[in-house]
């Protein structure tokens, strides 16, 4: 072995690269902190500074992934919704729809989600940023439901001329009504009844 070779620094072998994993953990911590802060009473108008303190990161770390507060809030809420209500394709629209509505009702019943949504609704009346976040969240949930119904139409489980957008908006409108105005809680039995009514409307076969 030459002197040059013996003096060369030894390189570690098989060492896992953890930078990407650490970055994803930080990113998820920021998203979770955003949802948690919005759910706290009086925190409807949260700031990037508040999220940074909660997540124990610098503001620039947040801006690295989200250029605006609205972008952060939209991703936080849509991500929370997708995690709480995953899209499961069982091959049967009745099962898919019942699963979607039951998981949606369960998510909306949790204090973190219901508190955050009510805070956004209150803020949307006076703040365009909050209104943009609320529109983005509502559109993502409506599109998720429409995707389930679209698969059903492709499998000929519902009528070919069924108005899927109208059905999705009616369903989500009912959930928003129950969240904001109704004096009775969302319960699993109600989700089953809502799924059955929606399927009848769509000409389920």
JSON list of N, CA, C and O in Angstrom, two decimals, residues 4 10-11 23 25 39 56 61 99 105 130 154 167 171 192 198:
[
{"chain": "A", "resi": 4, "resn": "UNK", "atom": "N", "xyz": [0.35, 7.41, -0.04]},
{"chain": "A", "resi": 4, "resn": "UNK", "atom": "CA", "xyz": [-0.81, 8.23, -0.41]},
{"chain": "A", "resi": 4, "resn": "UNK", "atom": "C", "xyz": [-2.09, 7.51, -0.04]},
{"chain": "A", "resi": 4, "resn": "UNK", "atom": "O", "xyz": [-3.03, 8.09, 0.47]},
{"chain": "A", "resi": 10, "resn": "UNK", "atom": "N", "xyz": [-10.52, 7.39, 5.73]},
{"chain": "A", "resi": 10, "resn": "UNK", "atom": "CA", "xyz": [-11.45, 6.28, 5.49]},
{"chain": "A", "resi": 10, "resn": "UNK", "atom": "C", "xyz": [-12.87, 6.81, 5.45]},
{"chain": "A", "resi": 10, "resn": "UNK", "atom": "O", "xyz": [-13.25, 7.66, 6.25]},
{"chain": "A", "resi": 11, "resn": "UNK", "atom": "N", "xyz": [-13.68, 6.32, 4.51]},
{"chain": "A", "resi": 11, "resn": "UNK", "atom": "CA", "xyz": [-15.06, 6.76, 4.34]},
{"chain": "A", "resi": 11, "resn": "UNK", "atom": "C", "xyz": [-15.97, 5.75, 5.00]},
{"chain": "A", "resi": 11, "resn": "UNK", "atom": "O", "xyz": [-15.79, 4.54, 4.85]},
{"chain": "A", "resi": 23, "resn": "UNK", "atom": "N", "xyz": [-35.89, 16.22, 7.52]},
{"chain": "A", "resi": 23, "resn": "UNK", "atom": "CA", "xyz": [-36.64, 17.32, 6.91]},
{"chain": "A", "resi": 23, "resn": "UNK", "atom": "C", "xyz": [-38.14, 17.04, 6.90]},
{"chain": "A", "resi": 23, "resn": "UNK", "atom": "O", "xyz": [-38.94, 17.92, 7.15]},
{"chain": "A", "resi": 25, "resn": "UNK", "atom": "N", "xyz": [-39.78, 15.09, 8.94]},
{"chain": "A", "resi": 25, "resn": "UNK", "atom": "CA", "xyz": [-40.27, 15.18, 10.32]},
{"chain": "A", "resi": 25, "resn": "UNK", "atom": "C", "xyz": [-40.53, 16.63, 10.72]},
{"chain": "A", "resi": 25, "resn": "UNK", "atom": "O", "xyz": [-41.54, 16.94, 11.35]},
{"chain": "A", "resi": 39, "resn": "UNK", "atom": "N", "xyz": [-56.89, 25.52, 16.30]},
{"chain": "A", "resi": 39, "resn": "UNK", "atom": "CA", "xyz": [-57.96, 24.94, 17.11]},
{"chain": "A", "resi": 39, "resn": "UNK", "atom": "C", "xyz": [-58.07, 25.59, 18.49]},
{"chain": "A", "resi": 39, "resn": "UNK", "atom": "O", "xyz": [-59.10, 25.46, 19.15]},
{"chain": "A", "resi": 56, "resn": "UNK", "atom": "N", "xyz": [-41.00, 24.86, 16.99]},
{"chain": "A", "resi": 56, "resn": "UNK", "atom": "CA", "xyz": [-39.59, 24.98, 17.39]},
{"chain": "A", "resi": 56, "resn": "UNK", "atom": "C", "xyz": [-38.67, 25.01, 16.17]},
{"chain": "A", "resi": 56, "resn": "UNK", "atom": "O", "xyz": [-37.65, 24.29, 16.10]},
{"chain": "A", "resi": 61, "resn": "UNK", "atom": "N", "xyz": [-37.39, 28.43, 7.87]},
{"chain": "A", "resi": 61, "resn": "UNK", "atom": "CA", "xyz": [-37.65, 27.02, 7.60]},
{"chain": "A", "resi": 61, "resn": "UNK", "atom": "C", "xyz": [-39.06, 26.85, 7.07]},
{"chain": "A", "resi": 61, "resn": "UNK", "atom": "O", "xyz": [-39.30, 26.05, 6.15]},
{"chain": "A", "resi": 99, "resn": "UNK", "atom": "N", "xyz": [-67.73, 4.54, 4.21]},
{"chain": "A", "resi": 99, "resn": "UNK", "atom": "CA", "xyz": [-66.43, 4.74, 4.84]},
{"chain": "A", "resi": 99, "resn": "UNK", "atom": "C", "xyz": [-66.05, 6.22, 4.83]},
{"chain": "A", "resi": 99, "resn": "UNK", "atom": "O", "xyz": [-65.62, 6.78, 5.85]},
{"chain": "A", "resi": 105, "resn": "UNK", "atom": "N", "xyz": [-67.22, 12.26, 9.49]},
{"chain": "A", "resi": 105, "resn": "UNK", "atom": "CA", "xyz": [-67.94, 12.61, 10.72]},
{"chain": "A", "resi": 105, "resn": "UNK", "atom": "C", "xyz": [-67.03, 12.46, 11.94]},
{"chain": "A", "resi": 105, "resn": "UNK", "atom": "O", "xyz": [-67.03, 13.31, 12.83]},
{"chain": "A", "resi": 130, "resn": "UNK", "atom": "N", "xyz": [-58.11, 33.86, 5.21]},
{"chain": "A", "resi": 130, "resn": "UNK", "atom": "CA", "xyz": [-58.86, 32.77, 5.84]},
{"chain": "A", "resi": 130, "resn": "UNK", "atom": "C", "xyz": [-59.91, 32.23, 4.87]},
{"chain": "A", "resi": 130, "resn": "UNK", "atom": "O", "xyz": [-60.15, 31.02, 4.81]},
{"chain": "A", "resi": 154, "resn": "UNK", "atom": "N", "xyz": [-68.28, 5.05, -13.46]},
{"chain": "A", "resi": 154, "resn": "UNK", "atom": "CA", "xyz": [-67.50, 4.28, -14.43]},
{"chain": "A", "resi": 154, "resn": "UNK", "atom": "C", "xyz": [-67.79, 2.79, -14.31]},
{"chain": "A", "resi": 154, "resn": "UNK", "atom": "O", "xyz": [-67.74, 2.06, -15.30]},
{"chain": "A", "resi": 167, "resn": "UNK", "atom": "N", "xyz": [-74.41, 16.38, -6.16]},
{"chain": "A", "resi": 167, "resn": "UNK", "atom": "CA", "xyz": [-74.50, 15.44, -5.05]},
{"chain": "A", "resi": 167, "resn": "UNK", "atom": "C", "xyz": [-73.39, 15.69, -4.03]},
{"chain": "A", "resi": 167, "resn": "UNK", "atom": "O", "xyz": [-73.62, 15.66, -2.81]},
{"chain": "A", "resi": 171, "resn": "UNK", "atom": "N", "xyz": [-73.92, 17.02, -0.14]},
{"chain": "A", "resi": 171, "resn": "UNK", "atom": "CA", "xyz": [-73.40, 16.23, 0.98]},
{"chain": "A", "resi": 171, "resn": "UNK", "atom": "C", "xyz": [-72.49, 17.06, 1.86]},
{"chain": "A", "resi": 171, "resn": "UNK", "atom": "O", "xyz": [-72.63, 17.07, 3.10]},
{"chain": "A", "resi": 192, "resn": "UNK", "atom": "N", "xyz": [-74.59, 6.94, 7.99]},
{"chain": "A", "resi": 192, "resn": "UNK", "atom": "CA", "xyz": [-75.19, 5.82, 7.23]},
{"chain": "A", "resi": 192, "resn": "UNK", "atom": "C", "xyz": [-76.45, 6.28, 6.50]},
{"chain": "A", "resi": 192, "resn": "UNK", "atom": "O", "xyz": [-76.67, 5.93, 5.34]},
{"chain": "A", "resi": 198, "resn": "UNK", "atom": "N", "xyz": [-78.03, 9.54, -0.43]},
{"chain": "A", "resi": 198, "resn": "UNK", "atom": "CA", "xyz": [-77.25, 9.98, -1.57]},
{"chain": "A", "resi": 198, "resn": "UNK", "atom": "C", "xyz": [-77.27, 8.91, -2.67]},
{"chain": "A", "resi": 198, "resn": "UNK", "atom": "O", "xyz": [-77.42, 9.23, -3.86]}
]
